[in-house]
Amino acid sequence: MTIDAEKHGNLRRRIAELGPWFHNLRIEGIETAPDHFLGDYPSFKWRHFKEAVPADLKGWSVLDIGCNAGFYSLEMKRRNADRVVAIDTDPHYLRQAEFVAAQSGVDIELRQMSVYDIAQLKEKFDLVIFMGVLYHLRHPLLALDLLREHVVRDLMLFQCMQRGAETIPELANDYDFSERSIFDRPDYPKLFFIENRYAGDPTNWFIPNKAAAEAMLRSASFIILQNPEPEVYLLGCGERDCAIEIPSVVSRSNAG
Ligand SMILES: C[S@@+](CC[C@H](N)C(=O)[O-])C[C@H]1O[C@@H](n2cnc3c(N)ncnc32)[C@H](O)[C@@H]1O
């Protein structure tokens, strides 16, 4: 056996030991989750909104919350981000992220931490990535309020699974107590509560429709800058004039 074949075999074995994987990453050409139920995830999704993030992040600090095996952290390092701090509650995924960062030769500051504890970081970040975590939380608005107050300086890249109506209704600011029919509109902002499981996953709790996802973000004082891909948003916080040039991509925010 050549040294290369032996090295490849060891790598393949280590990747299998670290499984199961949610992120399909390529390490020396070996895929970590080639049979992912969503396909080549999250690469295929990222391809549709990667222009929403500036191509050069030199001088930026990034916080990746619910980093999993580190797909987005790695992409931010590839865009020259100065610092990437990545947190997740699950030590299994953090072990994968540590391995991926080492194999890729990049420095990612990994911490086992919940989004509910982010005030402990005592730092605001130029870009916060909060992808695919909100519907896993029992207290989604608390998380959004904590993010807005403690860690988001300028921008947040956000994704949340959505189910139900995909249109945005025109709503009045207030309704009389006797008004009931408005709540029967499928596109009235709604959160579907999952008492047991959805997709076999007992950690899915609240799944918003599109109107609810956007209303919750606004209610936590985020400003929707772009909706470049279904379920994905680039958010601002309007705290100070944003010195960062946001690439313009077609916004699908109020589609439908
Ligand atoms: C669906 S995966 C999304 C991974 C990645 N952000 C993405 O978009 O591909 C959800 C991740 O959030 C993590 N997570 C769940 N609850 C969390 C919490 N309270 N704080 C931080 N991370 C959490 C899970 O361990 C998991 O890695």
XYZ file of C-alpha atoms in Angstrom, residues 51-161:
111
model
C -23.599 36.508 -2.881
C -25.563 38.030 0.019
C -22.366 37.934 2.113
C -19.468 40.204 1.070
C -16.765 38.278 -0.778
C -13.965 39.768 1.331
C -14.441 39.734 5.094
C -10.970 41.041 5.932
C -11.226 42.849 9.252
C -14.541 41.213 10.187
C -15.405 39.160 13.229
C -17.982 36.401 12.782
C -20.038 34.406 15.285
C -21.544 31.144 13.989
C -24.301 29.926 16.333
C -25.287 26.259 16.023
C -22.173 25.767 13.913
C -22.582 21.999 13.596
C -19.539 20.631 11.707
C -18.536 24.158 10.703
C -19.626 24.535 7.067
C -20.450 28.251 7.404
C -17.492 28.980 9.712
C -15.192 27.499 7.099
C -16.786 29.528 4.304
C -16.259 32.723 6.348
C -12.587 31.854 6.877
C -12.310 31.252 3.119
C -13.548 34.843 2.751
C -10.694 36.053 4.976
C -12.715 36.769 8.133
C -10.218 37.779 10.842
C -11.938 35.853 13.639
C -14.581 33.176 13.589
C -16.098 32.096 16.890
C -18.361 29.068 16.534
C -20.683 27.707 19.203
C -22.926 24.680 19.477
C -24.559 22.858 22.367
C -23.697 19.411 21.022
C -20.162 18.113 21.751
C -20.563 15.527 18.974
C -20.810 18.284 16.347
C -18.070 20.338 18.001
C -15.700 17.354 17.685
C -16.503 17.252 13.962
C -15.928 21.011 13.644
C -12.574 20.726 15.440
C -11.485 17.957 13.066
C -12.691 19.853 9.970
C -10.899 23.063 11.032
C -7.664 21.153 11.696
C -7.863 19.318 8.358
C -8.521 22.615 6.554
C -5.699 24.405 8.394
C -7.926 27.227 9.649
C -8.342 28.687 13.096
C -11.940 28.583 14.326
C -12.592 29.350 18.012
C -14.979 26.592 19.052
C -17.016 26.663 22.239
C -19.704 24.475 23.703
C -22.348 27.064 24.457
C -26.068 27.606 24.021
C -27.531 30.593 22.229
C -29.227 31.415 25.540
C -25.780 32.050 27.094
C -24.291 34.325 24.442
C -24.177 37.338 26.777
C -21.196 35.522 28.359
C -19.202 36.217 25.183
C -19.226 39.925 26.137
C -18.581 40.849 22.517
C -20.467 42.100 19.470
C -19.657 40.625 16.067
C -19.703 42.206 12.597
C -21.598 39.209 11.247
C -23.638 36.682 13.187
C -24.712 33.475 11.485
C -27.877 31.975 12.948
C -28.879 29.306 10.487
C -31.210 26.416 11.166
C -31.408 26.844 14.929
C -34.551 28.883 15.767
C -37.056 26.056 15.273
C -34.987 23.863 17.613
C -35.606 26.255 20.500
C -38.327 26.188 23.127
C -37.886 29.951 23.582
C -37.345 31.390 20.100
C -38.165 35.036 20.856
C -35.899 35.023 23.902
C -33.065 33.842 21.635
C -33.734 36.579 19.049
C -33.869 39.253 21.769
C -30.577 38.006 23.276
C -28.909 37.992 19.870
C -30.048 41.490 19.076
C -29.016 42.841 22.462
C -25.691 41.094 23.027
C -23.897 39.923 19.879
C -25.168 41.445 16.617
C -23.273 44.615 15.751
C -24.263 44.998 12.093
C -25.526 41.976 10.222
C -27.081 38.601 10.817
C -27.465 35.786 8.310
C -30.553 33.860 9.357
C -32.413 30.759 8.269
C -35.419 29.054 9.769
C -37.481 26.158 8.462
